[in-house]
Coordinates of C-alpha atoms in Angstrom, one line a residue:
M1 CA -14.1 2.0 16.8
P2 CA -17.4 1.5 18.9
S3 CA -17.2 -0.4 21.8
R4 CA -21.3 -1.4 20.5
L5 CA -19.7 -4.1 17.7
S6 CA -19.6 -7.6 18.9
L7 CA -17.8 -10.7 18.3
D8 CA -20.3 -11.9 16.2
D9 CA -20.5 -9.0 14.8
V10 CA -17.3 -9.2 13.2
I11 CA -17.7 -13.2 12.7
D12 CA -21.2 -12.3 10.9
A13 CA -18.6 -10.0 8.7
L14 CA -16.3 -12.7 7.7
D15 CA -19.2 -14.8 6.1
T16 CA -18.3 -17.9 4.0
A17 CA -14.2 -17.2 5.3
V18 CA -14.8 -18.6 8.6
D19 CA -14.7 -22.5 8.5
W20 CA -15.6 -22.9 12.2
S21 CA -15.5 -21.0 15.1
V22 CA -14.8 -21.8 19.0
L23 CA -15.9 -19.0 21.5
V24 CA -16.4 -18.0 25.2
D25 CA -18.8 -15.1 24.9
S26 CA -20.2 -14.0 21.2
S27 CA -21.5 -10.5 22.3
V28 CA -18.4 -9.7 23.9
P29 CA -17.5 -5.9 22.4
I30 CA -14.8 -5.5 20.0
E31 CA -12.6 -2.3 19.2
S32 CA -10.1 -3.5 17.5
V33 CA -8.4 -6.1 14.9
A34 CA -4.4 -6.3 14.0
I35 CA -2.5 -8.9 12.6
L36 CA 0.5 -11.0 13.4
D37 CA 2.3 -12.6 11.5
V38 CA 5.4 -14.9 12.9
D39 CA 8.4 -12.7 12.1
D40 CA 5.9 -10.4 14.6
L41 CA 4.8 -12.9 17.8
S42 CA 7.4 -10.3 20.0
A43 CA 4.5 -7.8 19.9
E44 CA 2.3 -7.9 22.9
P45 CA -1.5 -7.5 21.9
T46 CA -3.1 -4.4 21.3
A47 CA -6.1 -5.4 20.1
D48 CA -9.4 -7.7 21.0
V49 CA -8.8 -9.8 18.1
V50 CA -5.5 -11.0 16.5
L51 CA -5.6 -12.1 13.3
L52 CA -2.2 -14.8 13.6
V53 CA -0.8 -15.7 9.9
G54 CA 1.7 -18.3 9.7
V55 CA 1.6 -18.9 13.5
D56 CA 1.0 -22.6 14.2
I57 CA -0.5 -24.7 17.6
T58 CA 3.2 -24.2 19.5
A59 CA 3.8 -20.6 19.1
T60 CA -0.1 -19.7 19.9
Q61 CA 0.5 -22.2 23.1
A62 CA 3.0 -19.5 23.6
W63 CA 2.4 -16.7 22.3
L64 CA -0.9 -16.9 24.3
R65 CA 0.9 -17.7 27.2
E66 CA 3.2 -15.0 27.4
A67 CA 0.0 -12.4 27.1
S68 CA -2.1 -14.1 29.8
D69 CA 1.1 -13.4 32.0
A70 CA 1.2 -10.0 31.2
G71 CA -2.5 -9.9 31.3
T72 CA -3.5 -8.7 27.6
V73 CA -5.4 -12.1 26.5
P74 CA -7.0 -10.8 23.3
A75 CA -10.9 -11.5 23.1
A76 CA -10.7 -13.9 20.3
I77 CA -7.8 -15.2 17.7
L78 CA -8.2 -16.1 13.5
T79 CA -6.0 -18.6 12.5
K80 CA -5.5 -21.2 10.1
A81 CA -3.1 -23.5 11.9
V82 CA -5.3 -24.9 14.8
D83 CA -7.8 -27.0 14.1
S84 CA -10.9 -27.1 16.5
G85 CA -9.9 -29.4 18.8
S86 CA -6.8 -28.1 19.7
A87 CA -8.9 -24.7 19.2
R88 CA -11.4 -25.9 22.6
G89 CA -7.7 -26.9 24.6
L90 CA -6.8 -22.9 24.0
V91 CA -9.9 -21.6 25.2
A92 CA -10.0 -23.6 28.3
E93 CA -6.5 -22.6 28.9
F94 CA -6.8 -19.0 27.9
G95 CA -10.4 -18.0 28.0
V96 CA -9.8 -16.7 24.2
G97 CA -12.5 -17.1 21.1
V98 CA -10.6 -19.1 18.3
V99 CA -12.2 -18.6 14.8
G100 CA -11.1 -21.4 12.1
I101 CA -10.4 -19.3 8.4
H102 CA -10.9 -20.7 5.5
A103 CA -7.2 -22.7 4.4
R104 CA -8.5 -20.7 0.7
A105 CA -9.2 -17.6 2.5
R106 CA -6.3 -14.3 1.9
W107 CA -5.2 -12.7 5.0
D108 CA -5.6 -9.0 3.3
R109 CA -9.6 -10.0 2.3
V110 CA -10.1 -11.3 5.6
L111 CA -8.2 -8.5 7.5
G112 CA -10.6 -5.7 4.9
L113 CA -13.5 -7.7 5.8
A114 CA -12.9 -7.2 9.6
H115 CA -12.1 -3.4 8.7
G116 CA -15.6 -2.7 6.9
A117 CA -17.2 -4.0 9.8
F118 CA -16.1 -1.7 11.2
D119 CA -16.3 1.3 9.5
R120 CA -20.1 0.5 8.6
A121 CA -20.6 -0.1 12.5
R122 CA -19.4 3.9 12.8
D123 CA -21.4 4.8 10.3
I124 CA -24.5 4.4 12.5
A125 CA -23.5 5.1 15.3
G126 CA -22.8 8.3 13.3
T127 CA -25.3 10.9 11.9
E128 CA -27.4 9.8 9.3
P129 CA -25.4 8.8 6.4
A130 CA -27.0 11.0 3.0
D131 CA -27.6 8.4 0.3
I132 CA -27.3 4.6 0.6
D133 CA -24.2 2.6 1.0
L134 CA -22.8 -0.4 -0.8
A135 CA -24.0 -3.1 2.6
G136 CA -27.0 -0.9 2.3
L137 CA -28.2 -1.7 -1.1
V138 CA -27.4 -5.9 -1.1
A139 CA -29.3 -6.0 1.6
L140 CA -32.3 -4.1 -0.2
V141 CA -31.6 -6.7 -3.0
A142 CA -31.7 -9.7 -1.0
Q143 CA -34.9 -8.9 0.5
G144 CA -35.8 -8.2 -3.4
T145 CA -34.7 -11.0 -4.4
G146 CA -35.0 -13.3 -2.2
G147 CA -31.1 -14.5 -3.4
L148 CA -27.4 -13.5 -2.0
V149 CA -26.2 -10.9 -3.2
S150 CA -22.2 -9.6 -3.9
I151 CA -21.3 -6.6 -5.6
E152 CA -17.8 -7.0 -7.3
D153 CA -15.3 -4.4 -8.7
A154 CA -14.8 -3.6 -12.3
T155 CA -12.1 -6.2 -12.7
S156 CA -14.1 -9.2 -10.8
A157 CA -11.3 -9.9 -8.8
R158 CA -12.5 -8.3 -5.6
V159 CA -16.0 -8.5 -3.6
L160 CA -16.7 -4.9 -3.0
A161 CA -20.1 -5.7 -0.2
Y162 CA -22.1 -9.0 0.0
S163 CA -25.0 -10.2 2.0
P164 CA -25.1 -13.3 4.4
S165 CA -24.6 -16.6 2.6
N166 CA -26.7 -19.2 5.2
G167 CA -25.0 -22.0 4.3
E168 CA -26.6 -22.0 1.0
A169 CA -23.5 -20.2 -1.3
D170 CA -22.2 -22.6 -3.9
D171 CA -18.2 -23.3 -4.8
L172 CA -18.6 -19.8 -6.9
R173 CA -20.1 -17.6 -4.7
V174 CA -17.7 -18.8 -1.8
Q175 CA -14.4 -18.2 -4.2
T176 CA -15.5 -14.8 -4.6
I177 CA -16.1 -13.6 -1.5
L178 CA -12.6 -15.9 -0.3
G179 CA -10.8 -13.3 -2.9
R180 CA -10.2 -16.0 -5.2
E181 CA -10.7 -17.6 -8.6
G182 CA -14.1 -19.7 -9.3
P183 CA -13.9 -23.7 -10.6
P184 CA -12.0 -22.7 -14.5
T185 CA -14.2 -25.0 -15.9
Y186 CA -17.3 -23.1 -14.7
L187 CA -16.1 -20.1 -15.8
A188 CA -15.0 -20.8 -18.6
L189 CA -18.5 -21.8 -19.6
L190 CA -19.6 -18.4 -18.1
R191 CA -17.3 -16.8 -20.9
K192 CA -19.1 -19.0 -23.3
W193 CA -21.7 -17.8 -22.8
G194 CA -21.0 -14.4 -23.2
V195 CA -22.0 -13.8 -19.6
F196 CA -18.7 -11.1 -19.1
D197 CA -19.4 -9.7 -22.5
A198 CA -23.0 -8.9 -20.7
I199 CA -21.0 -7.2 -17.9
R200 CA -18.9 -4.9 -19.9
R201 CA -21.5 -3.8 -22.3
G202 CA -24.0 -2.9 -19.2
G203 CA -27.9 -2.2 -19.1
E204 CA -28.8 -6.5 -19.7
V205 CA -29.8 -8.7 -16.8
V206 CA -28.3 -11.5 -17.5
D207 CA -30.2 -15.2 -16.3
V208 CA -27.4 -18.2 -16.1
P209 CA -29.5 -21.0 -15.7
D210 CA -27.9 -24.3 -12.6
H211 CA -24.8 -26.3 -13.3
P212 CA -25.7 -29.7 -11.1
E213 CA -22.6 -30.9 -12.8
E214 CA -20.4 -28.0 -10.9
A215 CA -22.5 -28.0 -8.6
M216 CA -23.5 -24.6 -9.0
R217 CA -27.2 -23.3 -8.9
R218 CA -28.8 -20.4 -11.1
R219 CA -28.0 -17.2 -10.6
M220 CA -28.6 -13.3 -11.9
V221 CA -25.9 -11.0 -12.8
I222 CA -26.0 -7.0 -13.8
G223 CA -23.1 -5.0 -15.3
V224 CA -22.8 -1.6 -13.4
H225 CA -21.9 1.6 -15.5
S226 CA -21.5 4.7 -15.2
G227 CA -23.4 7.6 -16.5
A228 CA -20.6 7.7 -19.3
G229 CA -20.3 4.2 -19.9
R230 CA -17.4 3.6 -17.8
H231 CA -17.3 0.0 -16.3
L232 CA -17.4 0.1 -12.3
G233 CA -18.6 -3.4 -11.5
S234 CA -21.3 -6.0 -11.3
I235 CA -24.5 -7.2 -9.1
W236 CA -24.5 -11.0 -8.8
V237 CA -27.2 -12.8 -7.2
Q238 CA -27.6 -16.6 -6.8
E239 CA -30.3 -18.5 -5.7
G240 CA -30.6 -19.9 -2.7
A241 CA -33.0 -22.4 -0.8
Q242 CA -36.2 -20.5 -2.3
P243 CA -36.1 -19.1 -6.0
L244 CA -35.8 -15.9 -6.7
S245 CA -38.5 -13.8 -6.8
D246 CA -41.0 -12.8 -9.9
D247 CA -39.6 -9.5 -10.7
A248 CA -35.5 -9.6 -9.7
R249 CA -34.6 -8.6 -13.4
E250 CA -36.6 -5.0 -12.4
V251 CA -34.9 -4.9 -8.8
L252 CA -31.4 -5.6 -10.1
T253 CA -32.1 -3.5 -13.3
G254 CA -32.6 -0.2 -10.2
A255 CA -29.8 -1.9 -8.5
A256 CA -27.4 -1.3 -11.4
A257 CA -28.5 2.3 -11.7
V258 CA -28.6 3.0 -7.7
A259 CA -24.5 1.6 -7.7
S260 CA -23.4 2.8 -10.1
R261 CA -24.3 7.0 -8.2
I262 CA -22.3 4.7 -4.7
L263 CA -19.2 3.7 -7.0
T264 CA -19.2 7.2 -8.6
R265 CA -19.6 9.3 -5.5
E266 CA -16.4 6.9 -4.3
M267 CA -14.4 6.9 -7.1
E268 CA -14.4 10.8 -7.4
S269 CA -14.0 11.7 -3.1
P270 CA -12.2 9.9 -0.6
T271 CA -14.0 7.9 2.4
A272 CA -13.8 10.0 5.4
E273 CA -10.5 8.1 7.4
A274 CA -8.8 8.1 3.8
Q275 CA -9.3 12.2 3.2
L276 CA -8.4 12.7 7.0
L277 CA -4.9 10.3 6.9
Q278 CA -4.4 12.3 4.1
R279 CA -4.6 15.3 5.9
L280 CA -2.6 14.3 8.9
F281 CA 0.0 13.8 6.7
G282 CA -0.1 17.4 5.4
E283 CA -2.7 17.6 2.0
H284 CA -5.8 19.4 1.5
G285 CA -4.6 21.6 4.1
G286 CA -3.4 19.8 7.0
V287 CA -6.1 19.0 10.3
D288 CA -6.2 20.0 13.4
A289 CA -4.1 17.4 15.6
S290 CA -6.8 16.5 18.5
S291 CA -9.7 16.4 16.2
A292 CA -7.2 13.6 14.0
G293 CA -6.2 11.6 17.1
A294 CA -10.1 11.6 18.6
Y295 CA -10.9 10.2 15.2
L296 CA -8.6 7.7 15.0
R297 CA -8.0 6.8 18.3
W298 CA -4.6 7.7 18.7
S299 CA -2.6 9.9 21.6
T300 CA -1.7 13.4 19.7
D301 CA 1.4 13.7 21.7
E302 CA 2.9 10.0 20.8
Q303 CA 6.0 9.6 19.7
S304 CA 5.7 8.0 16.4
V305 CA 8.0 7.0 13.3
V306 CA 6.9 7.8 9.9
I307 CA 7.9 6.0 7.0
G308 CA 7.4 7.0 3.5
L309 CA 8.0 4.7 0.2
G310 CA 8.8 5.2 -3.1
G311 CA 10.2 4.2 -6.3
T312 CA 7.3 3.4 -8.2
D313 CA 4.3 5.2 -10.4
A314 CA 1.3 5.9 -8.4
T315 CA -1.4 3.0 -10.4
A316 CA 1.7 0.7 -8.7
M317 CA 1.9 2.2 -5.9
A318 CA -2.3 2.2 -5.7
A319 CA -2.5 -1.6 -6.4
I320 CA -0.3 -2.5 -3.1
S321 CA -2.1 -0.8 -0.9
G322 CA -3.7 -2.9 0.4
A323 CA -1.2 -5.1 1.6
L324 CA 0.9 -2.0 3.1
R325 CA -1.9 -1.6 5.1
L326 CA -1.6 -5.3 6.1
H327 CA 1.7 -5.6 6.6
A328 CA 1.5 -1.9 9.3
S329 CA -1.1 -3.4 10.9
A330 CA 1.2 -6.6 11.9
F331 CA 4.2 -4.9 12.7
A332 CA 1.4 -2.5 14.4
A333 CA -2.1 -2.2 15.5
S334 CA -2.4 0.9 15.2
A335 CA 0.1 2.1 12.1
L336 CA -2.2 4.5 9.8
T337 CA -0.8 4.4 6.6
T338 CA -2.0 6.5 3.5
V339 CA -1.0 6.2 -0.6
I340 CA -0.6 10.2 -1.8
S341 CA -0.1 10.3 -5.5
D342 CA 3.6 7.4 -6.2
R343 CA 4.4 7.4 -2.8
A344 CA 3.3 6.0 0.5
Y345 CA 3.1 7.2 4.0
V346 CA 3.3 5.0 7.3
L347 CA 3.1 6.5 10.5
V348 CA 4.4 3.6 14.0
P349 CA 4.1 5.2 17.0
A350 CA 8.0 3.7 18.5
S351 CA 10.8 5.2 21.1
S352 CA 13.3 4.4 19.1
V353 CA 13.8 4.2 15.3
E354 CA 15.8 0.7 15.0
P355 CA 12.9 -1.6 15.3
V356 CA 11.4 0.3 12.6
T357 CA 14.8 1.1 10.5
R358 CA 14.8 -2.9 10.4
W359 CA 10.9 -3.5 9.7
A360 CA 10.9 -1.0 6.7
G361 CA 14.0 -2.9 5.4
T362 CA 11.8 -6.2 5.6
L363 CA 9.0 -4.1 4.1
V364 CA 10.5 -3.1 1.2
T365 CA 11.6 -6.9 0.0
R366 CA 8.3 -8.0 0.6
F367 CA 7.3 -6.5 -2.5
D368 CA 10.4 -7.6 -4.7
G369 CA 9.3 -9.5 -8.0
D370 CA 5.3 -8.7 -7.0
P371 CA 4.2 -8.1 -11.0
A372 CA 1.9 -4.2 -9.9
L373 CA 5.2 -2.8 -9.7
D374 CA 6.5 -4.5 -13.2
G375 CA 10.3 -5.1 -12.4
A376 CA 10.7 -1.4 -9.5
R377 CA 12.0 -1.6 -6.4
L378 CA 10.6 0.0 -3.1
R379 CA 12.6 2.6 -1.2
A380 CA 11.8 4.0 2.5
G381 CA 13.0 7.0 3.8
V382 CA 12.4 6.8 7.6
V383 CA 12.2 9.5 10.5
F384 CA 12.7 10.0 13.9
P385 CA 10.9 10.9 16.2
V386 CA 8.0 12.7 15.7
D387 CA 6.9 14.1 18.3
G388 CA 2.4 14.3 17.8
L389 CA 0.0 14.3 15.5
A390 CA 1.4 18.1 14.6
A391 CA 4.3 17.3 13.9
V392 CA 3.5 14.4 11.3
A393 CA 3.1 16.6 8.3
S394 CA 6.8 17.9 8.9
G395 CA 8.1 14.6 9.2
R396 CA 6.4 13.5 6.0
A397 CA 8.3 16.4 4.6
E398 CA 11.9 15.6 6.1
V399 CA 10.9 11.6 4.4
D400 CA 10.2 13.2 1.4
R401 CA 13.2 15.2 1.7
V402 CA 15.5 11.9 1.7
L403 CA 13.6 10.0 -0.7
S404 CA 14.2 13.2 -2.6
A405 CA 17.8 12.2 -2.4
T406 CA 18.0 8.4 -2.5
L407 CA 15.3 7.3 -5.1
G408 CA 17.6 8.5 -8.2
S409 CA 20.9 6.5 -6.8
P410 CA 21.3 3.4 -7.6
E411 CA 23.8 2.9 -4.7
S412 CA 21.5 4.4 -1.8
A413 CA 20.6 2.0 1.0
R414 CA 16.8 0.7 0.6
V415 CA 16.5 1.9 3.9
T416 CA 17.5 5.7 5.0
T417 CA 17.4 7.3 8.0
L418 CA 17.4 11.2 7.8
A419 CA 20.4 11.0 10.1
Q420 CA 22.5 8.7 7.6
A421 CA 20.9 11.0 4.5
R422 CA 21.7 14.6 6.4
T423 CA 24.8 15.0 3.6
A424 CA 22.7 13.4 0.6
V425 CA 19.8 15.5 1.1
L426 CA 21.6 18.7 2.0
L427 CA 23.6 18.4 -0.7
G428 CA 20.9 18.3 -3.6
E429 CA 18.7 20.8 -2.6
I430 CA 22.1 24.0 -2.3
L431 CA 22.6 22.0 -5.7
D432 CA 18.8 22.3 -6.7
V433 CA 19.0 26.0 -5.4
L434 CA 22.2 26.7 -7.4
A435 CA 20.8 25.1 -10.4
R436 CA 17.8 27.5 -10.8
R437 CA 20.1 30.2 -11.0
D438 CA 21.5 31.3 -14.0
D439 CA 23.5 33.9 -12.4
L440 CA 25.6 31.6 -10.3
V441 CA 26.8 29.5 -13.9
D442 CA 30.7 30.2 -14.1
P443 CA 30.9 30.8 -17.7
R444 CA 34.0 29.1 -17.9
I445 CA 32.9 26.4 -16.9
T446 CA 30.0 26.8 -19.8
A447 CA 33.1 27.1 -22.0
L448 CA 34.4 24.1 -20.7
V449 CA 31.6 21.9 -22.0
G450 CA 30.9 23.7 -25.1
Y451 CA 34.9 22.2 -26.1
D452 CA 33.7 18.9 -25.1
A453 CA 30.1 19.4 -27.8
D454 CA 32.3 20.6 -30.4
H455 CA 35.4 18.5 -30.7
S456 CA 33.8 15.6 -29.0
S457 CA 36.6 14.9 -26.2
Q458 CA 36.7 14.3 -22.4
L459 CA 37.7 17.1 -20.8
V460 CA 34.8 17.4 -17.9
E461 CA 34.6 13.4 -17.6
S462 CA 38.6 14.1 -16.0
V463 CA 38.1 16.9 -14.8
R464 CA 35.3 14.7 -12.6
A465 CA 37.4 12.7 -12.0
F466 CA 40.4 14.3 -11.3
L467 CA 38.1 16.0 -8.4
D468 CA 36.5 13.3 -7.3
A469 CA 40.1 11.7 -6.4
H470 CA 41.1 14.5 -4.3
G471 CA 44.4 14.9 -7.0
N472 CA 45.4 11.1 -7.5
V473 CA 46.5 11.1 -11.3
R474 CA 47.1 7.5 -11.0
D475 CA 43.7 6.9 -9.2
A476 CA 41.8 8.6 -11.0
A477 CA 43.0 7.7 -14.5
A478 CA 42.6 4.1 -13.4
R479 CA 38.8 5.3 -12.5
I480 CA 37.7 6.2 -16.1
G481 CA 40.1 3.2 -17.6
I482 CA 42.9 5.8 -19.3
H483 CA 47.0 5.9 -19.0
A484 CA 47.6 8.7 -16.4
N485 CA 49.6 10.8 -19.1
T486 CA 46.7 11.0 -20.9
L487 CA 44.9 12.1 -17.9
R488 CA 47.2 14.5 -17.3
Y489 CA 47.4 15.8 -20.3
R490 CA 43.3 16.5 -20.8
I491 CA 43.6 18.6 -17.4
D492 CA 46.0 20.6 -18.8
R493 CA 44.0 21.1 -21.7
A494 CA 41.0 21.3 -19.4
Q495 CA 43.0 24.4 -18.0
Q496 CA 44.0 26.5 -21.0
V497 CA 40.4 26.1 -22.6
S498 CA 38.7 27.0 -19.1
G499 CA 40.7 29.4 -17.8
L500 CA 41.1 26.9 -13.9
R501 CA 43.4 26.7 -12.2
F502 CA 42.9 23.3 -10.3
D503 CA 46.1 23.3 -7.7
D504 CA 43.7 26.7 -6.5
P505 CA 41.5 24.6 -3.7
A506 CA 39.5 27.7 -4.1
D507 CA 38.9 27.0 -7.9
R508 CA 38.6 22.4 -7.5
L509 CA 36.0 23.2 -4.6
L510 CA 34.2 25.7 -7.6
T511 CA 34.4 23.9 -10.6
S512 CA 32.7 20.2 -8.2
I513 CA 29.9 22.3 -7.2
Q514 CA 29.5 23.7 -10.7
L515 CA 29.8 20.6 -12.5
A516 CA 26.8 19.3 -10.1
C517 CA 25.0 21.8 -11.0
A518 CA 25.4 21.5 -14.5
S519 CA 23.8 17.3 -14.0
V520 CA 20.9 18.2 -11.7
R521 CA 20.3 21.3 -14.5
D522 CA 20.5 18.2 -17.2
G523 CA 18.3 16.4 -15.0
Y524 CA 15.7 19.5 -15.7
S525 CA 16.0 19.4 -19.4
G526 CA 15.3 15.9 -19.5
A527 CA 12.2 16.4 -17.4
D528 CA 10.5 19.2 -19.6
R529 CA 11.6 16.4 -23.3

């Protein structure tokens, strides 16, 4: 992240999310932002700006005192739990800037806005962009219309870019930027007036009059659509202290066409950093470790842990990706997070696996009941050690082995390390190889399975139970709920049908393997269907 970004730049990027600030030096260069919640205060500050989530004034003072003793006081903290009076005391005692965040601002939104400021600064510091981005577009529209501009996504739930509010934003703009829903009565009026319908149709600039009773100012809005007609978002212009320009409609019409190109381009290709992260984890042919380390500001030979998360589909995983990144950054400021298909991967620096495993357990339970998962429960696989960035891709492959072995088993722990899952991983992969070899199918097992199908018997179930109980008839019978004599009869019958001898250790081992392979083949058949 470039050092040319100042604390003032970060505060400007947060816009209406900032209530007040008490600063030592607003021009101090900022290179990193991290987030800590109350459970992570044992971690030393590793960033220039730290977002303190759920940390009251007493805990903040204690945390800053420890940081001061260690010489790691950040340039500024962002907080909702400290008032401006107490903030002056913190500034005087520790020399830390304090920024008060609006009580209704979402922390994931605040973190995203801060990261967005760094992304824009990095783009400016590099080569000239091939085309204008959303931040540049809102600046042009604000200049052309004389209003306060914001670009929202297709759901109207997320602001993608916006111009400075300059103290002129009404409540709808403030709440939207904070990631909150606007005033319900006013939103109802917008629906009644057909504003949202017009946005979805696209092509029409809607002039929305002011509404003094709701303290809402006049605004104009236009929907943004792709060339194929897909609704991509909308551009809103709120009137500020001065009336909107006479050609505001024309400016908005042109801006919608430009925004369509930008949003379509962003949908079709991930950002440079997102693509680099995917390559780091082994996608798209991989990446040179030294190049990735230089861009991501990560030591190429630092020991780390790879965490894989699965248990839901790709759409749901994408929906929670922002929250995953937030929690990972709270645990370790330098954490790297990416989503590939239906799995998410996190890379965190670590010298031991135990604290990371405990945190991963907390992480997966945080999302229990999340509407985006629709009842699914995340599971995690943990691989340690990963020796440097060059080993991240192979670490991900090991994580995938753990997840593949545990996701289908309800009895598996929510978090499993490779060491804990070694037996399940190897056994599963051995069975997978054998199940794909038709020439390794024992015809005696085929005869046993066929007999069950023809006679509606339960010989296979009985044999499985008998073998799982290591030949203990009473335990096996109790497990499947039949009398011991019934089980003895079925075992004898199974031996007659198949020709296998269950008093022979080799036959018992082969039968166990063959029946397990049959289950794997059934899984293939079900997937094919």
